[in-house]
Each structure stands twice: as C-alpha cells, then as structure tokens.
Tab-separated table of C-alpha atoms in Angstrom:
chain	number	residue	atom	x	y	z
A	1	MET	CA	101.479	106.149	127.500
A	2	VAL	CA	98.791	108.761	126.870
A	3	ASN	CA	101.190	110.768	124.724
A	4	ILE	CA	102.081	107.698	122.708
A	5	LEU	CA	98.421	106.996	122.025
A	6	GLN	CA	98.026	110.569	120.895
A	7	LYS	CA	100.828	110.175	118.383
A	8	TYR	CA	99.424	107.193	116.535
A	9	TYR	CA	95.729	108.046	116.866
A	10	VAL	CA	95.447	108.508	113.104
A	11	CYS	CA	96.694	104.988	112.490
A	12	VAL	CA	94.240	103.593	115.050
A	13	SER	CA	91.358	105.407	113.389
A	14	CYS	CA	92.339	104.185	109.947
A	15	ALA	CA	92.696	100.585	111.089
A	16	MET	CA	89.154	100.737	112.469
A	17	ILE	CA	87.851	102.254	109.244
A	18	VAL	CA	89.560	99.652	107.085
A	19	MET	CA	87.485	97.025	108.879
A	20	ALA	CA	84.304	99.021	108.378
A	21	VAL	CA	84.443	100.088	104.736
A	22	ARG	CA	86.108	97.151	103.000
A	23	ALA	CA	84.860	96.851	99.393
A	24	THR	CA	82.558	93.994	98.463
A	25	THR	CA	83.622	93.304	94.871
A	26	VAL	CA	87.186	92.056	94.751
A	27	SER	CA	89.274	89.774	92.602
A	28	ASP	CA	92.099	88.301	94.696
A	29	SER	CA	92.011	87.851	98.440
A	30	MET	CA	94.676	87.464	101.097
A	31	ASN	CA	94.714	87.184	104.867
A	32	CYS	CA	96.751	89.225	107.320
A	33	GLU	CA	97.111	89.066	111.044
A	34	TYR	CA	94.963	91.775	112.635
A	35	TYR	CA	95.787	93.511	115.930
A	36	ASN	CA	94.699	96.809	117.496
A	37	GLU	CA	96.362	97.625	120.822
A	38	THR	CA	93.875	100.369	121.725
A	39	ALA	CA	90.878	98.137	121.014
A	40	CYS	CA	92.401	95.439	123.184
A	41	LYS	CA	92.685	97.893	126.072
A	42	ASN	CA	89.229	99.356	125.601
A	43	SER	CA	86.222	97.160	124.978
A	44	ARG	CA	84.007	100.056	123.920
A	45	PHE	CA	85.092	99.646	120.277
A	46	GLY	CA	82.771	96.655	120.102
A	47	PHE	CA	84.812	94.253	117.931
A	48	GLY	CA	87.690	91.845	118.359
A	49	CYS	CA	91.070	93.413	118.800
A	50	ASN	CA	93.071	90.574	117.247
A	51	GLY	CA	92.715	87.724	114.825
A	52	THR	CA	92.745	87.380	111.048
A	53	GLU	CA	91.657	90.014	108.551
A	54	ASP	CA	90.525	89.181	105.011
A	55	CYS	CA	92.188	91.712	102.671
A	56	LYS	CA	90.361	92.885	99.601
A	57	SER	CA	91.898	95.271	97.080
A	58	LEU	CA	89.894	98.471	96.567
A	59	SER	CA	91.193	99.244	93.030
A	60	PRO	CA	93.855	98.034	90.574
A	61	ASP	CA	96.525	100.292	92.064
A	62	LYS	CA	95.801	99.213	95.642
A	63	GLY	CA	97.852	96.204	96.594
A	64	ASN	CA	96.910	93.273	98.767
A	65	GLN	CA	99.511	93.669	101.480
A	66	CYS	CA	99.909	93.302	105.237
A	67	TYR	CA	101.423	95.869	107.561
A	68	VAL	CA	102.746	96.280	111.097
A	69	LEU	CA	103.071	99.484	113.109
A	70	TRP	CA	105.128	99.310	116.291
A	71	GLN	CA	106.952	101.514	118.755
A	72	ILE	CA	110.544	101.133	119.863
A	73	LYS	CA	111.136	101.461	123.602
A	74	PRO	CA	114.263	101.155	125.738
A	75	GLU	CA	113.022	97.803	126.987
A	76	GLY	CA	112.159	96.509	123.499
A	77	PHE	CA	109.329	97.075	121.057
A	78	SER	CA	105.554	97.293	121.402
A	79	ILE	CA	103.260	96.368	118.496
A	80	LYS	CA	100.470	98.907	118.012
A	81	LEU	CA	98.634	97.817	114.861
A	82	LYS	CA	98.576	94.937	112.395
A	83	GLY	CA	96.294	94.379	109.450
A	84	CYS	CA	95.644	94.800	105.722
A	85	TRP	CA	97.330	97.690	103.926
A	86	VAL	CA	95.070	99.395	101.376
A	87	GLY	CA	97.305	102.327	100.440
A	88	ASN	CA	99.135	102.819	97.158
A	89	LYS	CA	101.446	100.025	96.093
A	90	HIS	CA	104.388	102.412	95.913
A	91	ASP	CA	104.013	103.149	99.630
A	92	CYS	CA	105.022	99.587	100.499
A	93	THR	CA	107.666	97.096	99.443
A	94	ALA	CA	106.389	94.170	97.399
A	95	GLY	CA	108.200	91.422	99.224
A	96	SER	CA	107.408	88.379	101.321
A	97	GLN	CA	109.209	89.835	104.343
A	98	CYS	CA	108.336	92.991	106.247
A	99	THR	CA	111.728	94.629	105.767
A	100	LYS	CA	111.312	98.177	104.467
A	101	THR	CA	110.481	100.511	107.332
A	102	LYS	CA	109.430	104.090	107.772
A	103	LYS	CA	109.305	105.788	111.099
A	104	ASP	CA	108.699	108.969	113.027
A	105	PRO	CA	112.030	109.721	114.743
A	106	ASN	CA	110.474	111.768	117.557
A	107	ILE	CA	108.302	108.989	118.922
A	108	ASN	CA	110.017	105.939	117.422
A	109	LEU	CA	107.028	104.689	115.448
A	110	VAL	CA	108.101	102.177	112.802
A	111	PHE	CA	106.091	100.824	109.891
A	112	CYS	CA	106.496	98.111	107.271
A	113	CYS	CA	104.468	96.162	104.704
A	114	CYS	CA	104.784	92.784	103.006
A	115	GLU	CA	103.037	90.608	100.433
A	116	GLY	CA	101.778	87.115	101.112
A	117	ASP	CA	99.282	85.290	103.287
A	118	MET	CA	99.823	86.163	106.965
A	119	CYS	CA	103.285	87.601	106.193
A	120	ASN	CA	102.961	89.944	109.194
A	121	ASN	CA	102.425	87.038	111.583
A	122	ASN	CA	104.782	86.088	114.424
A	123	MET	CA	107.233	88.963	113.987
A	124	THR	CA	109.615	88.298	116.831
A	125	ARG	CA	112.507	90.178	115.257
A	126	MET	CA	111.648	93.561	113.847
A	127	PRO	CA	113.242	94.843	110.602
A	128	ILE	CA	116.246	97.168	110.635
A	129	ILE	CA	115.224	100.804	110.833
A	130	SER	CA	116.192	103.103	107.982
A	131	THR	CA	116.678	106.469	109.682
A	132	SER	CA	117.010	108.340	106.386
A	133	GLU	CA	113.347	107.928	105.531
A	134	ASP	CA	110.571	110.161	106.748
A	135	ALA	CA	107.115	108.844	107.591
A	136	TYR	CA	104.517	109.359	104.902
A	137	TRP	CA	101.215	107.566	104.558
A	138	ALA	CA	97.933	108.676	103.041
A	139	TYR	CA	94.888	107.301	104.783
A	140	ARG	CA	91.488	107.697	103.201
A	141	ARG	CA	87.962	106.565	103.756
A	142	ARG	CA	86.470	106.884	100.304
A	143	LYS	CA	86.798	110.658	99.776
A	144	MET	CA	87.659	111.442	103.386
A	145	VAL	CA	91.287	112.317	104.147
A	146	TYR	CA	92.404	111.658	107.714
A	147	PHE	CA	96.031	112.671	107.675
A	148	ASN	CA	98.628	112.754	104.986
A	149	GLU	CA	101.269	111.211	107.206
A	150	VAL	CA	101.930	109.927	110.677
A	151	PRO	CA	102.414	113.181	112.609
A	152	THR	CA	105.539	114.094	114.502
A	153	VAL	CA	103.314	115.741	117.065
A	154	GLY	CA	99.784	114.430	116.822
A	155	PRO	CA	96.452	115.579	118.166
A	156	PRO	CA	95.277	114.603	121.627
A	157	SER	CA	93.457	111.301	121.777
A	158	LEU	CA	89.734	111.305	121.321
A	159	PRO	CA	87.635	111.736	124.434
A	160	SER	CA	86.264	108.468	125.744
A	161	PRO	CA	83.051	109.576	127.409
A	162	SER	CA	80.950	107.321	129.553
A	163	PRO	CA	77.466	108.189	130.828
A	164	LEU	CA	79.123	109.646	133.939
A	165	SER	CA	81.505	111.877	131.971
A	166	LEU	CA	79.004	113.344	129.492
A	167	LYS	CA	78.654	117.063	129.931
A	168	PRO	CA	75.315	118.376	131.232
A	169	VAL	CA	74.063	119.835	127.958
A	170	GLN	CA	70.442	120.782	127.317
A	171	LEU	CA	69.521	121.265	123.648
A	172	MET	CA	67.320	124.288	123.036
A	173	GLU	CA	66.803	125.052	119.321
A	174	ILE	CA	68.286	124.245	115.922
A	175	LYS	CA	70.201	127.222	114.552
A	176	ALA	CA	71.610	125.775	111.328
A	177	GLN	CA	71.507	122.659	109.188
A	178	GLY	CA	74.579	121.631	107.194
A	179	LYS	CA	75.653	118.698	105.063
A	180	PHE	CA	77.324	117.014	108.023
A	181	GLY	CA	74.692	117.649	110.664
A	182	ALA	CA	72.546	120.104	112.595
A	183	VAL	CA	73.859	122.868	114.856
A	184	TRP	CA	71.911	123.478	118.072
A	185	LYS	CA	71.918	126.280	120.568
A	186	ALA	CA	72.275	124.563	123.924
A	187	GLN	CA	72.867	125.329	127.572
A	188	MET	CA	75.712	123.809	129.561
A	189	LEU	CA	75.635	124.781	133.225
A	190	ASN	CA	75.368	128.600	133.202
A	191	GLU	CA	76.461	129.311	129.636
A	192	PHE	CA	75.225	128.863	126.102
A	193	VAL	CA	77.142	126.543	123.804
A	194	ALA	CA	76.754	125.330	120.244
A	195	VAL	CA	76.307	121.602	119.652
A	196	LYS	CA	76.918	120.206	116.198
A	197	ILE	CA	75.280	116.782	115.970
A	198	PHE	CA	76.592	114.352	113.373
A	199	PRO	CA	74.546	111.282	112.457
A	200	PHE	CA	76.149	107.868	112.721
A	201	GLN	CA	77.122	107.760	109.028
A	202	ASP	CA	79.101	111.012	109.307
A	203	LYS	CA	81.391	109.828	112.068
A	204	SER	CA	84.446	110.524	109.895
A	205	SER	CA	83.610	114.250	109.702
A	206	TRP	CA	83.196	114.380	113.487
A	207	GLN	CA	86.555	112.695	113.912
A	208	MET	CA	88.240	115.093	111.506
A	209	GLU	CA	86.799	118.221	113.128
A	210	GLN	CA	87.854	117.326	116.644
A	211	MET	CA	91.251	116.224	115.402
A	212	ILE	CA	91.807	119.648	113.840
A	213	TYR	CA	90.551	121.548	116.884
A	214	GLN	CA	92.810	119.577	119.208
A	215	LEU	CA	96.027	120.051	117.247
A	216	PRO	CA	98.719	121.971	119.149
A	217	GLN	CA	98.493	125.785	119.013
A	218	MET	CA	95.063	125.747	117.347
A	219	LYS	CA	93.466	127.927	120.006
A	220	HIS	CA	93.145	131.388	118.462
A	221	ASN	CA	90.784	134.367	118.692
A	222	ASN	CA	89.713	133.866	115.097
A	223	ILE	CA	89.243	130.086	115.218
A	224	LEU	CA	86.025	128.792	116.787
A	225	ASP	CA	86.594	127.708	120.409
A	226	PHE	CA	86.366	123.942	120.883
A	227	ILE	CA	84.928	122.592	124.145
A	228	ALA	CA	84.392	118.841	123.832
A	229	ALA	CA	83.502	115.893	121.592
A	230	GLU	CA	81.144	113.179	122.804
A	231	ARG	CA	79.308	110.055	121.711
A	232	ARG	CA	75.652	110.068	122.663
A	233	GLY	CA	73.168	107.190	122.523
A	234	ASP	CA	73.816	103.712	121.179
A	235	GLY	CA	72.921	101.405	118.328
A	236	PHE	CA	70.911	103.119	115.602
A	237	GLN	CA	70.414	106.096	117.932
A	238	LEU	CA	74.147	106.749	118.206
A	239	GLU	CA	75.087	110.392	117.554
A	240	TYR	CA	78.364	112.253	117.586
A	241	TRP	CA	78.408	115.642	119.294
A	242	LEU	CA	80.878	118.465	118.812
A	243	ILE	CA	80.494	121.133	121.507
A	244	THR	CA	81.898	124.597	120.790
A	245	ALA	CA	81.475	128.216	121.809
A	246	TYR	CA	78.138	129.747	120.845
A	247	HIS	CA	77.877	133.031	118.941
A	248	GLU	CA	74.417	134.581	118.818
A	249	ARG	CA	75.025	136.509	115.596
A	250	GLY	CA	75.498	133.236	113.750
A	251	SER	CA	77.248	132.827	110.426
A	252	LEU	CA	78.414	135.741	108.309
A	253	SER	CA	76.092	134.545	105.554
A	254	ASP	CA	72.997	134.611	107.758
A	255	PHE	CA	74.002	137.929	109.302
A	256	LEU	CA	74.409	139.603	105.907
A	257	LYS	CA	70.973	138.399	104.802
A	258	ALA	CA	69.367	140.516	107.503
A	259	ASN	CA	71.904	143.288	108.108
A	260	VAL	CA	74.169	145.759	106.382
A	261	VAL	CA	77.618	146.626	107.708
A	262	SER	CA	79.438	149.914	108.069
A	263	TRP	CA	82.902	150.543	106.640
A	264	LYS	CA	84.304	150.197	110.165
A	265	GLU	CA	82.560	146.840	110.677
A	266	LEU	CA	83.691	145.651	107.258
A	267	LEU	CA	87.332	146.282	108.149
A	268	ILE	CA	86.982	144.547	111.524
A	269	ILE	CA	85.417	141.463	109.930
A	270	THR	CA	87.932	141.374	107.080
A	271	ASP	CA	90.806	141.750	109.524
A	272	SER	CA	89.651	138.807	111.633
A	273	ILE	CA	88.883	136.579	108.636
A	274	ALA	CA	92.427	137.156	107.364
A	275	ARG	CA	93.880	136.437	110.813
A	276	GLY	CA	91.871	133.231	111.143
A	277	LEU	CA	92.938	131.920	107.734
A	278	MET	CA	96.518	133.012	108.315
A	279	HIS	CA	96.658	131.070	111.582
A	280	LEU	CA	95.074	128.028	109.959
A	281	HIS	CA	97.475	128.089	107.008
A	282	GLU	CA	100.714	128.806	108.817
A	283	GLU	CA	103.102	126.249	110.225
A	284	LEU	CA	104.196	126.992	113.797
A	285	PRO	CA	107.293	125.494	115.454
A	286	GLN	CA	107.073	123.785	118.786
A	287	SER	CA	106.830	126.222	121.685
A	288	LYS	CA	107.679	125.835	125.362
A	289	LEU	CA	104.053	124.992	126.121
A	290	GLU	CA	102.745	123.287	122.976
A	291	GLY	CA	103.933	121.093	120.152
A	292	TYR	CA	104.414	121.788	116.472
A	293	LYS	CA	101.361	123.065	114.563
A	294	PRO	CA	101.178	121.929	110.924
A	295	SER	CA	99.749	123.926	108.044
A	296	ILE	CA	96.041	123.270	107.472
A	297	ALA	CA	93.880	123.867	104.385
A	298	HIS	CA	90.182	124.416	105.115
A	299	ARG	CA	88.854	123.171	101.736
A	300	ASP	CA	85.287	124.399	102.362
A	301	PHE	CA	85.784	128.054	103.205
A	302	LYS	CA	82.633	130.145	102.711
A	303	SER	CA	80.544	132.737	104.547
A	304	LYS	CA	78.499	129.949	106.163
A	305	ASN	CA	81.676	128.764	107.870
A	306	VAL	CA	82.589	132.171	109.273
A	307	LEU	CA	80.896	133.035	112.591
A	308	LEU	CA	80.423	136.527	113.999
A	309	LYS	CA	81.029	137.337	117.651
A	310	ASN	CA	79.239	140.077	119.582
A	311	ASP	CA	82.117	142.506	119.005
A	312	MET	CA	81.798	141.904	115.229
A	313	THR	CA	85.066	140.024	114.987
A	314	ALA	CA	84.894	136.761	113.081
A	315	CYS	CA	86.102	133.230	113.659
A	316	VAL	CA	86.583	130.374	111.203
A	317	ALA	CA	84.674	127.135	111.790
A	318	ASP	CA	83.742	123.774	110.253
A	319	PHE	CA	86.830	121.662	109.574
A	320	GLY	CA	85.126	118.476	108.391
A	321	LEU	CA	86.955	118.578	105.045
A	322	ALA	CA	90.221	120.088	106.261
A	323	LEU	CA	93.566	118.734	105.148
A	324	VAL	CA	96.702	118.764	107.296
A	325	PHE	CA	100.233	119.114	105.925
A	326	LEU	CA	103.146	118.123	108.093
A	327	ASN	CA	106.490	119.615	107.116
A	328	GLU	CA	104.892	120.784	103.849
A	329	GLN	CA	104.639	117.226	102.551
A	330	SER	CA	102.462	116.448	99.530
A	331	SER	CA	98.884	115.427	100.249
A	332	GLY	CA	99.293	112.304	98.136
A	333	ASP	CA	96.346	110.981	96.150
A	334	THR	CA	93.606	112.769	98.088
A	335	HIS	CA	90.444	113.650	96.188
A	336	GLY	CA	90.613	117.324	95.200
A	337	GLN	CA	87.065	118.130	94.070
A	338	VAL	CA	85.428	118.705	97.438
A	339	GLY	CA	83.717	121.675	99.039
A	340	THR	CA	80.740	123.813	98.029
A	341	ARG	CA	80.342	124.229	94.248
A	342	ARG	CA	79.647	127.964	94.405
A	343	TYR	CA	82.995	128.550	96.138
A	344	MET	CA	85.125	126.110	94.138
A	345	ALA	CA	88.217	127.609	92.532
A	346	PRO	CA	88.636	127.169	88.763
A	347	GLU	CA	91.348	124.543	89.190
A	348	VAL	CA	89.034	122.544	91.458
A	349	LEU	CA	86.137	122.766	89.000
A	350	GLU	CA	88.248	121.517	86.106
A	351	GLY	CA	90.070	118.891	88.179
A	352	ALA	CA	93.501	120.386	87.579
A	353	ILE	CA	94.879	120.714	91.100
A	354	SER	CA	98.539	120.384	91.941
A	355	PHE	CA	98.465	118.146	94.989
A	356	ASN	CA	100.730	120.129	97.264
A	357	ARG	CA	100.256	122.366	100.267
A	358	ASP	CA	100.370	125.747	98.531
A	359	ALA	CA	97.850	124.651	95.893
A	360	PHE	CA	95.286	123.858	98.583
A	361	LEU	CA	95.951	127.088	100.480
A	362	ARG	CA	95.408	129.055	97.256
A	363	ILE	CA	92.035	127.352	96.857
A	364	ASP	CA	91.052	128.728	100.280
A	365	MET	CA	92.146	132.191	99.193
A	366	TYR	CA	89.975	132.094	96.069
A	367	ALA	CA	86.988	131.393	98.323
A	368	CYS	CA	88.155	134.160	100.661
A	369	GLY	CA	87.860	136.612	97.757
A	370	LEU	CA	84.235	135.580	97.259
A	371	VAL	CA	83.481	135.979	100.974
A	372	LEU	CA	84.987	139.473	100.980
A	373	TRP	CA	82.831	140.316	97.948
A	374	GLU	CA	79.731	139.185	99.877
A	375	LEU	CA	80.767	141.419	102.761
A	376	LEU	CA	81.439	144.388	100.506
A	377	SER	CA	78.108	143.968	98.706
A	378	ARG	CA	76.326	144.654	102.013
A	379	CYS	CA	78.455	147.614	103.097
A	380	CYS	CA	76.636	150.915	103.593
A	381	ILE	CA	78.906	153.828	102.653
A	382	ASN	CA	78.691	157.086	100.712
A	383	ASP	CA	74.902	157.011	101.188
A	384	ASP	CA	74.644	154.463	98.376
A	385	LEU	CA	71.713	152.094	98.287
A	386	VAL	CA	72.627	148.589	99.409
A	387	GLY	CA	71.024	145.780	97.470
A	388	GLU	CA	69.605	142.540	98.820
A	389	TYR	CA	72.081	139.918	99.894
A	390	THR	CA	72.970	137.407	97.205
A	391	PRO	CA	75.597	134.669	97.398
A	392	PRO	CA	78.415	134.695	94.842
A	393	TYR	CA	77.347	133.936	91.252
A	394	GLU	CA	73.633	133.758	92.052
A	395	GLU	CA	72.937	136.286	89.305
A	396	GLU	CA	74.760	134.075	86.805
A	397	VAL	CA	73.834	130.527	87.887
A	398	GLY	CA	70.883	130.833	90.279
A	399	GLN	CA	70.406	129.335	93.716
A	400	HIS	CA	71.288	125.708	92.999
A	401	PRO	CA	74.090	125.569	90.430
A	402	THR	CA	75.304	122.277	89.022
A	403	LEU	CA	78.973	121.484	88.632
A	404	GLU	CA	78.584	122.086	84.892
A	405	ASP	CA	77.030	125.528	85.567
A	406	MET	CA	80.002	126.553	87.685
A	407	GLN	CA	82.518	125.154	85.202
A	408	GLU	CA	80.979	127.190	82.396
A	409	ILE	CA	80.858	130.508	84.257
A	410	VAL	CA	84.113	130.277	86.278
A	411	VAL	CA	86.432	128.178	84.107
A	412	GLN	CA	85.288	128.772	80.535
A	413	LYS	CA	83.994	132.357	80.766
A	414	LYS	CA	86.365	133.286	83.611
A	415	ALA	CA	83.585	135.412	85.103
A	416	ARG	CA	83.592	136.720	88.651
A	417	PRO	CA	80.947	138.492	90.781
A	418	LYS	CA	80.475	142.090	89.685
A	419	LEU	CA	82.324	144.908	91.407
A	420	LYS	CA	80.033	147.945	91.229
A	421	THR	CA	81.306	151.128	89.622
A	422	SER	CA	79.976	153.159	92.573
A	423	TRP	CA	82.334	151.293	94.914
A	424	LYS	CA	85.307	152.874	93.175
A	425	LYS	CA	84.224	156.312	94.447
A	426	HIS	CA	85.611	155.390	97.857
A	427	PRO	CA	89.426	155.027	97.917
A	428	GLY	CA	89.322	152.473	100.708
A	429	ILE	CA	86.820	150.289	98.856
A	430	THR	CA	88.874	150.658	95.678
A	431	SER	CA	91.822	149.182	97.559
A	432	LEU	CA	89.652	146.378	98.926
A	433	CYS	CA	88.319	145.619	95.430
A	434	ASN	CA	91.897	145.220	94.217
A	435	THR	CA	92.570	142.800	97.075
A	436	ILE	CA	89.447	140.789	96.214
A	437	GLU	CA	90.440	140.545	92.552
A	438	GLU	CA	93.910	139.329	93.506
A	439	CYS	CA	92.391	136.680	95.793
A	440	TRP	CA	90.168	135.196	93.085
A	441	ASP	CA	92.688	135.498	90.249
A	442	HIS	CA	92.273	132.740	87.663
A	443	ASP	CA	95.990	132.015	87.934
A	444	SER	CA	96.227	130.358	91.326
A	445	GLU	CA	99.896	131.268	91.726
A	446	ALA	CA	99.019	134.973	91.445
A	447	ARG	CA	96.615	134.902	94.402
A	448	LEU	CA	97.350	136.671	97.644
A	449	SER	CA	98.165	134.756	100.802
A	450	ALA	CA	96.157	135.340	103.985
A	451	SER	CA	99.076	137.322	105.418
A	452	CYS	CA	98.953	139.569	102.351
A	453	VAL	CA	95.245	140.244	102.853
A	454	LEU	CA	95.891	141.073	106.488
A	455	GLU	CA	98.680	143.489	105.590
A	456	ARG	CA	96.373	145.252	103.118
A	457	VAL	CA	93.743	145.673	105.845
A	458	LEU	CA	96.297	147.021	108.305
A	459	LEU	CA	97.329	149.590	105.729
A	460	LEU	CA	93.690	150.652	105.388
A	461	TYR	CA	93.490	151.156	109.160
A	462	LYS	CA	96.469	153.479	109.018
A	463	SER	CA	95.177	155.482	106.059
A	464	ASP	CA	92.977	158.577	106.294
A	465	PHE	CA	89.985	156.797	104.752
A	466	GLY	CA	90.476	153.890	107.160
A	467	ASN	CA	89.838	156.230	110.086
A	468	GLU	CA	86.750	157.982	108.768
A	469	SER	CA	84.829	156.902	111.847
A	470	GLY	CA	87.672	157.603	114.247
A	471	MET	CA	88.438	153.880	114.351
A	472	LYS	CA	91.782	152.381	115.195
A	473	ASN	CA	93.356	149.052	114.474
A	474	PRO	CA	91.322	146.643	116.655
A	475	SER	CA	94.408	144.608	117.441
A	476	THR	CA	96.774	145.883	120.085
A	477	THR	CA	99.660	144.189	118.346
A	478	SER	CA	100.288	143.464	114.706
A	479	PRO	CA	101.669	140.077	113.665
A	480	THR	CA	104.926	139.787	111.811
A	481	LEU	CA	103.783	139.755	108.192
A	482	THR	CA	105.343	138.741	104.966
A	483	CYS	CA	103.086	139.932	102.161
A	484	SER	CA	104.236	137.595	99.455
A	485	GLN	CA	102.948	134.750	97.386
A	486	PHE	CA	103.098	131.264	98.833
A	487	VAL	CA	106.772	130.569	99.394
C-alpha cells in the first residue's frame, strides 16, 4: 500500500491545494462529492476527508467539473480522490457521466471527469478503461507546477514526522537567505547539516524540493545530498524544514566574491556543474534497484544554486521551481516566466517559450553559460590581474535590474557579458569561451546540451593546456556522451 500511496502522491497534494487556494470571485458554482483517502487514514491533515466541495472556476477556460481518481485491484477498485476539477476544459469530457478515463497502466490508476452537480457521487460501476490513452494532467497552484502528469513511477511519499520522529537538529547560524526561506548551518548528532526553513506560506516550494530529491535515481555526486523533510511547530509557528548535506564553502557565488580560482579548479568546477545538470536533465530507465527517473528542468539555475564541496567539486541545489517531464511529455500550460531575472534566457524574458521539455532544458543551459562566465571572470592565469567579482550583466543593468532592463539588454540589444581579450591568450580559455558563447546563444536551438559541455571539458583535460598543473581528469570513469543538440 505504501508504494501505491507513493504513486498518486501528486494527486493527493493537488486535491489538498484545491481546497486551500480556491478563488473568491466566481460566476457559476457547482458542487462535487469530495473524498481524500489519505486524509481519511491520517488525521494530521486537519480537515474533513469527505463531504461536499463547492467548485468555483478560476478563469474562463477552467471548467466547473467533478473528477474521480481510483485504483483497480484484483479484488475490485479503490477510490483514492474525489472533488472539483480545475484543470483545462480540454483535459476532461464535458458530459453528465464520468465516462472518459485516463490511466497509468503500471499502477492501474484511472481518472475521469464530468459536468453537473454531484455527478461524481455514488459511482458503484466505474467507466470502461481506454488503454490507448496515456495519463496527462497539469496541476498548478497559481504559478507553482507540481507535476505535469501522474507519474508511472512516482516519488516516495512525504515523511510524516511526529514529535518522536523529528531528527535531533540544533540550529547554529544562518548561512544564506533566499526567496523561499533561510538556510541554517546546524548540527545533527555528530555531523553538520544544512537546514532550509520555509515559512508556512511557502509550503509548495518545500513540497516540490523534497519531491525532486526523492525521485528514483536522483542521488548523484553532483546533486546536493538530501537527508530529510520535516514539519516543525504548529499553527502560525508552523515551519517546513528541508535537511541536506552541509558544505562549508557555500555557494559558488559567495565563494567567488572572496576567492579566485586556478585553471585546475575552474576545470574541476565546470566538470561537476556539467555532470550535475546532465544528470538532472537526462531520462534514466528503470534499473534493478530503482525506478524510472524522468527528465527535470531546474528553471532557476544560477551560481547561488551551485554549492562547492571541500574538494572543489560542485553540486546543484534548490529545486523549488523545478519541472518534471515524464516520457518527454509537454509541460502543458505552466507559467514560463519564472526564475531570477538576471539569469533569464531571452525567450523567457520576451515570453516566447515553446512549452516542451527541450525548450526548458535549453533555458537551463543559457543560465549555465552565465555561471561559467562568472567562474572564468575569477580565474587567475597567465599572471593577469583578476577583477572584483560581479554577477552577470551588473555592468549593464546594475545590482537590481527590472524585467524591462533585462529585456532591453538581452532581447533587444542581444548583449552578453564581456569576454576579455586577454582570455584569448590562453588556448584552453579560448575553448571555454567558445563553449560559453554556444551555451548563451540567442537561438535556443543552437545551445549546447549539458553532455556537450561535459565533453568539451573532458577534451580540455586530455589536451596539453589542460594538464599545465599536472592535473588529470578527476573522474575515474567517463560517462557515455553524445555531444549533440537536444534530440
């Protein structure tokens, strides 16, 4: 039963959110039967698990409809969720009977919608299953995407901590403050950990981050290590904690403000950034030990979200805005203009995104080009003077650019951070500059993939100028690479 709960966790989360964020200004209203199997089994959710739900349309293209999600078992069927459907009208059949179904064949989850007061009530005979259709639903809380479809292999269920199961964590000092919460250095038993604390209103970001971390095959040397997720406090003091590995060097951004890097360190960091993004972006088939890993777009990649370990390798962190693509399906009507303005790709700034997997991965790679520029701007080589650290475009738009500022410089003027002439004196840096320019290309389809960037770095390791310090490829094995555009 635990595995089943894992599979439809996204639906459970969305049903809870529908109850919480229902719009207040609505024209027509309709009632649906409401049921939440998980809430019925666990009183900690704090609201009734069945009854009647008042449906209110969120916008003209959102229909007033009811839905049912159930699971087929050898002994019959088990209803998981009932309630008001607030997705796009085209995702459901406009009929008085719940007849059109969509399901996940691996776990026998079946879904249907209908129109009419309480049309999902008293369903004793479930609709015929259409096995030719794949599951696809877009769930959204305002601008927050949860999942673009019911997963074939979903993330583990959320931890359900009680006061007895909370980990013995002692907060020590705040190390960073982000838009979704503060990051603390803390001690847990005999080791240091990082604790990201989300306030009550940012629960959705906490849910998204732990969902991403707990997907199958997400554990990787260049992805931040996840330890646990917990609820702390109650009422207005309720907080959401995300406990991860702690890295004393902090973010790449903060490190570069106070330090310069050698050519050797630059290659090590670039190598691990590429490996982290490559692992995040790639789709991995089910293995003997773990399930299928979908492709994931970060959507807020920047030097603040890259952490440095003691050995100077990097790991990617902060997945509060991440988007998951199962079987390369479209992301639906998700909001595209998210992230940090300074790192937004031109197509994001002008609102001209193609809503498919590769388009979102290319957005990450544009930001990757900017991060590599930041790294290169603080590299000490050829006895050149290294200037003060500046984030991308600070010279052009200052410290706090508006969306209009970024649109003018990136979209209209097609400007990019300057690549110094002196860098071209070093053949290795010349090669890296070419890689950076291909990452931030204005034409998104011309950008390099993460695997391409990694292959370029591996070539630098093998070259004469890659071994100036007697360094070798830090990885004992090289991944199978296909240096191509997104295909």
